[in-house]
Amino acid sequence: MQDYFDEVYKALKEFHAQEEDIDTLKPLYILIKVDVDRDIVYNQEKADTYAIDHCNRLEYELVDHYYPDDEQYPYIAK
């Protein structure tokens, strides 16, 4: 019976050690460009829907998105 309690204690100790490791995580922000079919995404509303669906499928958290209707920034391709 003592072996059983030792195993439970060991498992609980490992579990709580993992919780401490989670506290050391921090966010990584990544700017990505996604090429889309212009027949599917052709306005801001479609871009909103596409961005939300894309992030949900890949388990990203959507923070912001930009759909370039006109060229304003040279580093954002149309």
Short mmCIF file of C-alpha atoms in Angstrom, two decimals:
data_model
loop_
_atom_site.label_atom_id
_atom_site.label_comp_id
_atom_site.label_asym_id
_atom_site.label_seq_id
_atom_site.Cartn_x
_atom_site.Cartn_y
_atom_site.Cartn_z
CA MET A 1 0.00 0.00 0.00
CA GLN A 2 2.90 2.36 0.68
CA ASP A 3 4.08 1.87 -2.92
CA TYR A 4 0.69 3.10 -4.14
CA PHE A 5 0.91 6.28 -2.03
CA ASP A 6 4.48 6.84 -3.17
CA GLU A 7 3.36 6.64 -6.81
CA VAL A 8 0.45 9.02 -6.20
CA TYR A 9 2.76 11.46 -4.44
CA LYS A 10 5.27 11.25 -7.29
CA ALA A 11 2.54 11.83 -9.91
CA LEU A 12 1.16 14.84 -8.02
CA LYS A 13 4.61 16.31 -7.62
CA GLU A 14 5.27 15.94 -11.38
CA PHE A 15 1.88 17.49 -12.16
CA HIS A 16 2.55 20.56 -10.04
CA ALA A 17 6.04 20.89 -11.51
CA GLN A 18 4.41 21.14 -14.97
CA GLU A 19 2.16 23.95 -13.72
CA GLU A 20 5.25 25.90 -12.74
CA ASP A 21 6.65 25.42 -16.26
CA ILE A 22 3.45 26.88 -17.74
CA ASP A 23 4.05 30.11 -15.83
CA THR A 24 7.30 30.58 -17.76
CA LEU A 25 5.47 30.74 -21.09
CA LYS A 26 5.01 34.08 -22.77
CA PRO A 27 3.34 35.10 -26.02
CA LEU A 28 5.11 35.19 -29.36
CA TYR A 29 3.60 37.64 -31.81
CA ILE A 30 3.91 36.72 -35.47
CA LEU A 31 2.86 38.79 -38.45
CA ILE A 32 1.79 36.46 -41.26
CA LYS A 33 0.66 37.01 -44.82
CA VAL A 34 -1.92 34.60 -46.20
CA ASP A 35 -2.49 34.42 -49.94
CA VAL A 36 -6.21 34.09 -50.64
CA ASP A 37 -8.32 33.49 -53.70
CA ARG A 38 -9.46 36.92 -54.90
CA ASP A 39 -12.80 35.41 -55.96
CA ILE A 40 -13.46 34.38 -52.34
CA VAL A 41 -11.97 37.32 -50.43
CA TYR A 42 -12.86 40.49 -52.31
CA ASN A 43 -13.87 43.02 -49.63
CA GLN A 44 -13.34 43.88 -45.96
CA GLU A 45 -16.30 41.80 -44.75
CA LYS A 46 -15.03 38.67 -46.52
CA ALA A 47 -11.52 39.37 -45.19
CA ASP A 48 -12.89 39.61 -41.63
CA THR A 49 -14.68 36.28 -41.97
CA TYR A 50 -11.71 34.58 -43.62
CA ALA A 51 -9.25 35.82 -40.97
CA ILE A 52 -11.46 34.68 -38.09
CA ASP A 53 -12.12 31.26 -39.63
CA HIS A 54 -8.45 30.78 -40.53
CA CYS A 55 -7.27 31.54 -37.00
CA ASN A 56 -9.95 29.38 -35.40
CA ARG A 57 -9.02 26.40 -37.57
CA LEU A 58 -5.33 26.72 -36.73
CA GLU A 59 -5.94 27.60 -33.08
CA TYR A 60 -4.40 31.06 -33.34
CA GLU A 61 -5.72 34.02 -31.46
CA LEU A 62 -6.64 36.74 -33.93
CA VAL A 63 -5.40 40.08 -32.65
CA ASP A 64 -5.73 42.24 -35.74
CA HIS A 65 -5.86 41.96 -39.50
CA TYR A 66 -5.56 44.24 -42.47
CA TYR A 67 -7.12 43.93 -45.91
CA PRO A 68 -5.34 46.29 -48.30
CA ASP A 69 -7.93 47.88 -50.59
CA ASP A 70 -5.31 50.28 -51.86
CA GLU A 71 -1.54 50.32 -51.54
CA GLN A 72 -0.72 52.34 -48.44
CA TYR A 73 2.29 50.51 -47.09
CA PRO A 74 4.98 49.09 -49.40
CA TYR A 75 5.65 46.15 -47.06
CA ILE A 76 2.04 44.92 -47.26
CA ALA A 77 1.59 43.24 -50.64
CA LYS A 78 -1.64 43.36 -52.53
#
